[in-house]
């Protein structure tokens, strides 16, 4: 692995600000919290209760509409098909389209040189503006950099015709040398993917001569000096992670058409409607106001749809064909032309004293961003900035990452967003250090991990990648205690057979909740004359139940039944601005905007209640669909208030509440993972008996949904630990093209997952909530590695963990 | 060519090529609860009951289905009156994005008709080709086990306490 200190960085975000003690005043422990934010369990009417998911009746009866289900609404709809590069690197010289163009039922054939294909460069990463990813790709590419790069696109009457037209297209290339391995790519004599002029919006630390897209570095304290001290031992280990597929069951799907006012409408399966609208405006040079992005039900995202992966194709085709166009990616395209988790090598070093005090942590990551740079720098940043703050009591810490291009498919955002890679390295490494020092792995961690009141400087060590923060809620102790109890930490029984050995491994994890200082959510609440409400939220429900959580938050504030709130989310023509569903931010950022909007509306409701009851507002409360007086017990229904406000004789008002939210805070949720494994020391085969994960997500707005998030995330983490991942042959051709080959664990192959929610109260979150969806994605790979180490004494550091690898290590140890 | 199908109890003639896959045909007939998640016979999202057997419609040609009786997810409960299996999925928070759920519920219907009291292992085996990325199978398995009890005549609310409206009824608190 490349030495991170040589060559020297030629840029980077390494400038570490002088530590000003007064900065601590910006992070008071006591938080100025609104009066109603901290409700005791018996005061809660809607939040933290298992409300039925708002869209469930539609989902379980097959009535819910996903993007592809809109097909029937457009009688003249055309279907899109994309022709992709068959070589890993080269220039497209000719695209022969005449046969396709002449086929009956073909309405448009586009190549990189077609007028409907913009010249503009862009990034597919659906991030905030200015974008922290390089603009390095085109909608259709003349210079292709991976097997699967899009070259031509077709719109035809039906899928079969589009497929036949695509098959008739012949492409000639001038092939270039290619490189698939990130370490090879990161050398001056490797084939070069980008020249300086190929990229706009360059990222700090780029060095295209070495295929480096970006380099980042951050430090607190004096790490190098700490490693050179006489009283410390230096421990070092290296870890490797897979290219994981999001594998959403609904494929990337997008439908584009021009509406009756000639405005461009995208019905699309996305996590980021507003970013998509902005990016399309940039690409196609269309005013933002003339683009509408609307998200129907979304069949899973996991970060794969935090990217504008497919939308430009149907938009360009609809412009060319003058009719609506639907593009549904194939499953093969999902595996090799959409997005995946960045594969990485991560090196962990610690300087530890004889008695187990960690004096310094140093992590270095080499990230393979694939052919383009989407999310490359920010995902790599999270390798350090999410797991390392867990040990906020360690005085010296450094993180550095090199992000390099290879001629492999594009990577992107994926649930955990760099934290799984960093957590594997750090939690696997610390387990080994504890063993070396003969320390209990739990107590060793407890000496160093976060607790309430800590000022977490590590979170801010990479400048723009995070912010220093005060820890105001932390349930780590309880997560560990409850998790140990559930897994049977102290009562493990060994199997009767001599060749079988059982072990338990554990790992901790922290994430963030939203991106500190870099997100915005907004909501609007309209009261109808019958006392019901329309809640308009920019926040995006991609299947997590966010809409239901928003309704619960609003209902708690308004004191009404959830069924009296109709939600409309994520339609840029209708709903307020929102950055989208990512970074574990939805409940925290968009949910707080909803809470503010509801509080805004509630003020006007109390005003009208006061008029109707003839009592001062200060004595009034909302609850059970009414405004009531705490002093006299008199009450007036919301319905009466609605009618009076709309049709009153003396005064009239449409009761509207609005709320927007952005914050410098990003409180970490926490998880403690436990894995019980039985290993056959003769064959290396292993059975995971049980997964236990205990999570502190603050107050769970809907515990049932939160548990579902925890279990789903943990399953995804388990898959990362034991699945094969996406692989390529020597020519960069994908070896995984369907679900059979991807071979992820099915119901019968998945162990029981026990999820435990530990309630703490996060004062900066709505009703005490922080995030839940990502933190359990990080922990199974290290905990399983640790469990196998415990069971049979061998250490697997590269994912996936397989029987062959264990058997090989067992043989090496003999 | 014309093929005769009985879909959710209604006889209909569809015009299709013999090798058209049944999922596409059903979707074009408006049964969009039949989902397509892979490109052929792997993920289980397109399952329908054909003569009582849960099969992937995307892996079945319309010619093979000619003359059969088919039940899609639209043929079970309605939003106002959910089938007990659908109700169990809702009550157990087994539904996230929902894309795989129609296929999962159809498979459950077949399972419970053949084996009204399945063990957890039998449930996991039955849905082994129903891929779900969101929930990790724990909650669907719990929902199916509970659905088995419900379809045996036990219509009690879920073991986890049921829905919020149930709880509210139980507390009986008002501010009047």
mmCIF file of C-alpha atoms in Angstrom, chain A residues 321-580:
data_model
loop_
_atom_site.group_PDB
_atom_site.id
_atom_site.type_symbol
_atom_site.label_atom_id
_atom_site.label_comp_id
_atom_site.label_asym_id
_atom_site.label_seq_id
_atom_site.Cartn_x
_atom_site.Cartn_y
_atom_site.Cartn_z
ATOM 1 C CA UNK A 321 -38.557 12.425 -29.924
ATOM 2 C CA UNK A 322 -41.099 15.039 -28.837
ATOM 3 C CA UNK A 323 -42.944 12.562 -26.680
ATOM 4 C CA UNK A 324 -42.755 11.161 -23.141
ATOM 5 C CA UNK A 325 -39.866 8.763 -22.576
ATOM 6 C CA UNK A 326 -39.451 6.173 -19.831
ATOM 7 C CA UNK A 327 -36.015 4.825 -19.008
ATOM 8 C CA UNK A 328 -35.820 1.850 -16.686
ATOM 9 C CA UNK A 329 -32.285 0.555 -16.171
ATOM 10 C CA UNK A 330 -31.727 -3.161 -16.574
ATOM 11 C CA UNK A 331 -30.494 -5.189 -13.606
ATOM 12 C CA UNK A 332 -27.226 -5.709 -15.439
ATOM 13 C CA UNK A 333 -26.881 -1.936 -15.771
ATOM 14 C CA UNK A 334 -27.621 -1.645 -12.063
ATOM 15 C CA UNK A 335 -24.557 -3.727 -11.302
ATOM 16 C CA UNK A 336 -22.084 -2.170 -13.676
ATOM 17 C CA UNK A 337 -23.335 1.198 -14.857
ATOM 18 C CA UNK A 338 -25.139 2.707 -11.898
ATOM 19 C CA UNK A 339 -23.309 3.215 -8.600
ATOM 20 C CA UNK A 340 -21.679 1.117 -5.897
ATOM 21 C CA UNK A 341 -19.827 1.486 -2.607
ATOM 22 C CA UNK A 342 -16.248 2.713 -2.972
ATOM 23 C CA UNK A 343 -13.873 -0.242 -2.470
ATOM 24 C CA UNK A 344 -11.026 0.791 -0.197
ATOM 25 C CA UNK A 345 -7.872 -0.221 1.528
ATOM 26 C CA UNK A 346 -7.585 1.339 4.947
ATOM 27 C CA UNK A 347 -4.521 1.277 7.176
ATOM 28 C CA UNK A 348 -4.950 1.799 10.902
ATOM 29 C CA UNK A 349 -2.138 2.718 13.276
ATOM 30 C CA UNK A 350 -2.297 3.432 16.970
ATOM 31 C CA UNK A 351 0.246 4.493 19.569
ATOM 32 C CA UNK A 352 -0.684 2.823 22.843
ATOM 33 C CA UNK A 353 0.996 2.833 26.235
ATOM 34 C CA UNK A 354 1.687 -0.342 28.217
ATOM 35 C CA UNK A 355 -1.412 0.165 30.355
ATOM 36 C CA UNK A 356 -3.685 0.612 27.355
ATOM 37 C CA UNK A 357 -3.947 4.383 26.921
ATOM 38 C CA UNK A 358 -4.314 5.256 23.244
ATOM 39 C CA UNK A 359 -2.120 8.290 22.611
ATOM 40 C CA UNK A 360 -2.717 8.572 18.870
ATOM 41 C CA UNK A 361 -4.836 7.139 16.053
ATOM 42 C CA UNK A 362 -3.765 7.440 12.434
ATOM 43 C CA UNK A 363 -5.967 6.212 9.583
ATOM 44 C CA UNK A 364 -5.053 6.230 5.926
ATOM 45 C CA UNK A 365 -7.443 5.266 3.110
ATOM 46 C CA UNK A 366 -6.801 4.534 -0.529
ATOM 47 C CA UNK A 367 -10.186 4.812 -2.208
ATOM 48 C CA UNK A 368 -11.063 3.495 -5.649
ATOM 49 C CA UNK A 369 -13.560 5.980 -7.048
ATOM 50 C CA UNK A 370 -13.789 4.205 -10.396
ATOM 51 C CA UNK A 371 -13.986 6.032 -13.707
ATOM 52 C CA UNK A 372 -15.536 9.237 -12.378
ATOM 53 C CA UNK A 373 -15.294 11.182 -9.163
ATOM 54 C CA UNK A 374 -18.844 11.221 -7.857
ATOM 55 C CA UNK A 375 -18.868 11.452 -4.044
ATOM 56 C CA UNK A 376 -15.179 10.485 -4.103
ATOM 57 C CA UNK A 377 -13.772 13.077 -1.750
ATOM 58 C CA UNK A 378 -16.699 13.272 0.660
ATOM 59 C CA UNK A 379 -17.085 9.507 1.076
ATOM 60 C CA UNK A 380 -13.355 9.193 1.731
ATOM 61 C CA UNK A 381 -13.581 11.988 4.300
ATOM 62 C CA UNK A 382 -16.188 10.049 6.223
ATOM 63 C CA UNK A 383 -13.842 7.063 6.528
ATOM 64 C CA UNK A 384 -12.114 9.170 9.153
ATOM 65 C CA UNK A 385 -14.647 11.688 10.325
ATOM 66 C CA UNK A 386 -17.390 9.226 11.283
ATOM 67 C CA UNK A 387 -15.655 6.399 13.212
ATOM 68 C CA UNK A 388 -12.658 8.247 14.641
ATOM 69 C CA UNK A 389 -14.678 10.683 16.810
ATOM 70 C CA UNK A 390 -16.033 7.652 18.660
ATOM 71 C CA UNK A 391 -12.725 7.832 20.546
ATOM 72 C CA UNK A 392 -12.891 11.539 21.230
ATOM 73 C CA UNK A 393 -10.758 11.210 24.362
ATOM 74 C CA UNK A 394 -7.695 10.269 22.286
ATOM 75 C CA UNK A 395 -5.583 13.446 22.185
ATOM 76 C CA UNK A 396 -3.851 13.003 18.829
ATOM 77 C CA UNK A 397 -5.534 11.879 15.637
ATOM 78 C CA UNK A 398 -4.810 12.073 11.961
ATOM 79 C CA UNK A 399 -6.654 10.997 8.855
ATOM 80 C CA UNK A 400 -5.517 11.061 5.285
ATOM 81 C CA UNK A 401 -7.003 9.702 2.077
ATOM 82 C CA UNK A 402 -6.034 9.426 -1.565
ATOM 83 C CA UNK A 403 -8.925 8.978 -3.988
ATOM 84 C CA UNK A 404 -7.892 7.477 -7.305
ATOM 85 C CA UNK A 405 -9.493 6.701 -10.647
ATOM 86 C CA UNK A 406 -9.499 3.252 -12.253
ATOM 87 C CA UNK A 407 -11.195 1.956 -15.405
ATOM 88 C CA UNK A 408 -14.001 0.427 -13.378
ATOM 89 C CA UNK A 409 -17.609 1.549 -12.954
ATOM 90 C CA UNK A 410 -18.533 4.612 -11.036
ATOM 91 C CA UNK A 411 -18.900 4.527 -7.317
ATOM 92 C CA UNK A 412 -21.098 6.822 -5.322
ATOM 93 C CA UNK A 413 -22.993 7.415 -2.128
ATOM 94 C CA UNK A 414 -24.025 4.316 -0.249
ATOM 95 C CA UNK A 415 -25.619 3.911 3.168
ATOM 96 C CA UNK A 416 -22.863 4.477 5.725
ATOM 97 C CA UNK A 417 -20.992 6.686 3.250
ATOM 98 C CA UNK A 418 -17.395 5.754 4.059
ATOM 99 C CA UNK A 419 -18.097 4.888 7.679
ATOM 100 C CA UNK A 420 -18.323 1.119 7.013
ATOM 101 C CA UNK A 421 -14.823 1.130 5.548
ATOM 102 C CA UNK A 422 -13.379 3.210 8.405
ATOM 103 C CA UNK A 423 -15.286 1.269 11.070
ATOM 104 C CA UNK A 424 -13.948 -2.046 9.811
ATOM 105 C CA UNK A 425 -10.389 -0.792 10.045
ATOM 106 C CA UNK A 426 -10.674 0.980 13.376
ATOM 107 C CA UNK A 427 -12.826 -1.547 15.233
ATOM 108 C CA UNK A 428 -10.928 -4.542 13.868
ATOM 109 C CA UNK A 429 -7.635 -2.872 14.721
ATOM 110 C CA UNK A 430 -8.647 -1.946 18.265
ATOM 111 C CA UNK A 431 -9.800 -5.499 18.907
ATOM 112 C CA UNK A 432 -6.364 -6.761 17.921
ATOM 113 C CA UNK A 433 -4.627 -4.135 20.066
ATOM 114 C CA UNK A 434 -6.725 -5.163 23.066
ATOM 115 C CA UNK A 435 -5.674 -8.787 22.482
ATOM 116 C CA UNK A 436 -2.011 -7.817 22.208
ATOM 117 C CA UNK A 437 -2.240 -5.998 25.525
ATOM 118 C CA UNK A 438 -4.400 -8.699 27.107
ATOM 119 C CA UNK A 439 -7.127 -6.176 27.828
ATOM 120 C CA UNK A 440 -10.869 -6.690 27.769
ATOM 121 C CA UNK A 441 -12.019 -5.317 24.401
ATOM 122 C CA UNK A 442 -15.024 -3.575 25.907
ATOM 123 C CA UNK A 443 -13.185 -1.973 28.816
ATOM 124 C CA UNK A 444 -10.384 -0.916 26.475
ATOM 125 C CA UNK A 445 -12.899 0.968 24.342
ATOM 126 C CA UNK A 446 -14.711 2.403 27.339
ATOM 127 C CA UNK A 447 -11.526 4.145 28.463
ATOM 128 C CA UNK A 448 -11.526 6.236 25.319
ATOM 129 C CA UNK A 449 -14.993 6.630 23.933
ATOM 130 C CA UNK A 450 -17.351 9.554 23.915
ATOM 131 C CA UNK A 451 -19.568 10.590 26.739
ATOM 132 C CA UNK A 452 -21.977 13.430 27.300
ATOM 133 C CA UNK A 453 -20.163 16.721 27.719
ATOM 134 C CA UNK A 454 -17.155 15.848 25.572
ATOM 135 C CA UNK A 455 -16.040 18.388 23.034
ATOM 136 C CA UNK A 456 -15.455 16.314 19.930
ATOM 137 C CA UNK A 457 -12.633 17.992 18.049
ATOM 138 C CA UNK A 458 -11.931 15.012 15.800
ATOM 139 C CA UNK A 459 -15.237 15.544 13.941
ATOM 140 C CA UNK A 460 -13.952 18.923 12.819
ATOM 141 C CA UNK A 461 -10.415 17.962 11.933
ATOM 142 C CA UNK A 462 -10.977 17.940 8.193
ATOM 143 C CA UNK A 463 -12.313 21.448 7.865
ATOM 144 C CA UNK A 464 -15.207 21.357 5.429
ATOM 145 C CA UNK A 465 -15.868 17.693 6.109
ATOM 146 C CA UNK A 466 -17.416 18.254 9.504
ATOM 147 C CA UNK A 467 -17.503 20.478 12.505
ATOM 148 C CA UNK A 468 -16.298 20.368 16.057
ATOM 149 C CA UNK A 469 -19.237 19.493 18.266
ATOM 150 C CA UNK A 470 -20.350 19.053 21.846
ATOM 151 C CA UNK A 471 -21.786 15.647 22.727
ATOM 152 C CA UNK A 472 -25.165 16.233 24.338
ATOM 153 C CA UNK A 473 -26.582 12.710 24.153
ATOM 154 C CA UNK A 474 -24.768 9.400 24.298
ATOM 155 C CA UNK A 475 -26.144 5.963 25.095
ATOM 156 C CA UNK A 476 -23.005 3.933 24.430
ATOM 157 C CA UNK A 477 -22.807 2.434 27.924
ATOM 158 C CA UNK A 478 -26.376 1.209 27.748
ATOM 159 C CA UNK A 479 -25.997 -0.020 24.152
ATOM 160 C CA UNK A 480 -23.105 -2.199 25.286
ATOM 161 C CA UNK A 481 -24.799 -3.406 28.442
ATOM 162 C CA UNK A 482 -28.040 -4.387 26.693
ATOM 163 C CA UNK A 483 -26.207 -5.869 23.722
ATOM 164 C CA UNK A 484 -23.977 -8.038 25.923
ATOM 165 C CA UNK A 485 -27.018 -9.315 27.741
ATOM 166 C CA UNK A 486 -28.871 -10.141 24.505
ATOM 167 C CA UNK A 487 -25.968 -12.008 22.917
ATOM 168 C CA UNK A 488 -25.103 -13.899 26.093
ATOM 169 C CA UNK A 489 -21.610 -12.439 26.422
ATOM 170 C CA UNK A 490 -20.988 -14.025 29.809
ATOM 171 C CA UNK A 491 -22.699 -17.343 29.182
ATOM 172 C CA UNK A 492 -21.260 -18.610 25.926
ATOM 173 C CA UNK A 493 -21.331 -22.390 25.612
ATOM 174 C CA UNK A 494 -18.909 -24.179 23.326
ATOM 175 C CA UNK A 495 -20.236 -26.875 20.955
ATOM 176 C CA UNK A 496 -19.728 -30.520 21.883
ATOM 177 C CA UNK A 497 -17.751 -31.326 18.722
ATOM 178 C CA UNK A 498 -14.021 -30.668 19.078
ATOM 179 C CA UNK A 499 -13.602 -29.121 15.646
ATOM 180 C CA UNK A 500 -16.296 -26.494 16.213
ATOM 181 C CA UNK A 501 -15.487 -23.328 18.113
ATOM 182 C CA UNK A 502 -17.797 -20.543 19.063
ATOM 183 C CA UNK A 503 -16.908 -16.908 19.592
ATOM 184 C CA UNK A 504 -18.520 -13.530 20.091
ATOM 185 C CA UNK A 505 -17.144 -10.389 18.538
ATOM 186 C CA UNK A 506 -18.211 -6.837 19.107
ATOM 187 C CA UNK A 507 -17.724 -3.456 17.474
ATOM 188 C CA UNK A 508 -18.910 0.070 18.081
ATOM 189 C CA UNK A 509 -19.996 2.707 15.631
ATOM 190 C CA UNK A 510 -20.886 6.362 15.458
ATOM 191 C CA UNK A 511 -22.306 8.300 12.527
ATOM 192 C CA UNK A 512 -23.563 11.851 12.129
ATOM 193 C CA UNK A 513 -27.045 13.247 11.755
ATOM 194 C CA UNK A 514 -27.063 15.388 8.642
ATOM 195 C CA UNK A 515 -24.134 17.352 7.291
ATOM 196 C CA UNK A 516 -23.168 20.056 9.769
ATOM 197 C CA UNK A 517 -23.728 23.518 8.305
ATOM 198 C CA UNK A 518 -24.583 22.223 4.867
ATOM 199 C CA UNK A 519 -28.217 21.279 4.654
ATOM 200 C CA UNK A 520 -31.600 22.863 4.481
ATOM 201 C CA UNK A 521 -35.063 21.456 4.908
ATOM 202 C CA UNK A 522 -38.357 23.293 4.599
ATOM 203 C CA UNK A 523 -42.014 22.550 5.182
ATOM 204 C CA UNK A 524 -45.382 24.219 4.901
ATOM 205 C CA UNK A 525 -48.586 23.352 6.665
ATOM 206 C CA UNK A 526 -51.992 24.493 5.382
ATOM 207 C CA UNK A 527 -55.142 24.160 7.426
ATOM 208 C CA UNK A 528 -58.305 23.193 5.602
ATOM 209 C CA UNK A 529 -61.678 24.591 6.674
ATOM 210 C CA UNK A 530 -62.689 21.202 8.098
ATOM 211 C CA UNK A 531 -59.785 21.263 10.524
ATOM 212 C CA UNK A 532 -57.608 18.862 8.536
ATOM 213 C CA UNK A 533 -54.172 19.774 7.220
ATOM 214 C CA UNK A 534 -52.042 19.538 4.138
ATOM 215 C CA UNK A 535 -48.377 19.099 4.972
ATOM 216 C CA UNK A 536 -45.969 19.943 2.163
ATOM 217 C CA UNK A 537 -42.411 18.799 2.765
ATOM 218 C CA UNK A 538 -39.356 18.911 0.559
ATOM 219 C CA UNK A 539 -37.968 15.938 2.478
ATOM 220 C CA UNK A 540 -37.882 12.676 0.573
ATOM 221 C CA UNK A 541 -39.396 9.357 1.650
ATOM 222 C CA UNK A 542 -37.547 6.619 -0.232
ATOM 223 C CA UNK A 543 -39.242 3.834 1.654
ATOM 224 C CA UNK A 544 -37.948 4.582 5.127
ATOM 225 C CA UNK A 545 -41.253 5.896 6.426
ATOM 226 C CA UNK A 546 -40.117 9.523 6.506
ATOM 227 C CA UNK A 547 -43.570 10.764 5.456
ATOM 228 C CA UNK A 548 -45.080 9.005 8.464
ATOM 229 C CA UNK A 549 -42.462 10.481 10.802
ATOM 230 C CA UNK A 550 -43.240 13.952 9.423
ATOM 231 C CA UNK A 551 -46.944 13.393 10.025
ATOM 232 C CA UNK A 552 -46.277 12.189 13.578
ATOM 233 C CA UNK A 553 -44.151 15.256 14.343
ATOM 234 C CA UNK A 554 -46.811 17.623 12.978
ATOM 235 C CA UNK A 555 -49.621 15.747 14.757
ATOM 236 C CA UNK A 556 -47.741 15.916 18.065
ATOM 237 C CA UNK A 557 -47.457 19.709 17.763
ATOM 238 C CA UNK A 558 -51.008 20.275 16.508
ATOM 239 C CA UNK A 559 -52.691 17.788 18.803
ATOM 240 C CA UNK A 560 -54.598 16.172 15.973
ATOM 241 C CA UNK A 561 -54.986 12.633 14.663
ATOM 242 C CA UNK A 562 -52.366 11.546 12.110
ATOM 243 C CA UNK A 563 -55.173 10.693 9.731
ATOM 244 C CA UNK A 564 -56.175 14.357 9.608
ATOM 245 C CA UNK A 565 -52.869 15.271 7.965
ATOM 246 C CA UNK A 566 -52.444 14.714 4.241
ATOM 247 C CA UNK A 567 -48.805 14.767 3.186
ATOM 248 C CA UNK A 568 -47.310 15.724 -0.139
ATOM 249 C CA UNK A 569 -43.565 15.377 -0.279
ATOM 250 C CA UNK A 570 -40.870 15.969 -2.852
ATOM 251 C CA UNK A 571 -42.422 17.585 -5.888
ATOM 252 C CA UNK A 572 -40.403 20.659 -6.796
ATOM 253 C CA UNK A 573 -43.473 22.434 -8.212
ATOM 254 C CA UNK A 574 -45.397 22.053 -4.996
ATOM 255 C CA UNK A 575 -43.203 21.394 -1.994
ATOM 256 C CA UNK A 576 -40.646 23.677 -0.302
ATOM 257 C CA UNK A 577 -36.923 23.354 -0.884
ATOM 258 C CA UNK A 578 -34.992 20.451 0.588
ATOM 259 C CA UNK A 579 -31.530 19.029 0.035
ATOM 260 C CA UNK A 580 -32.920 15.508 -0.128
#
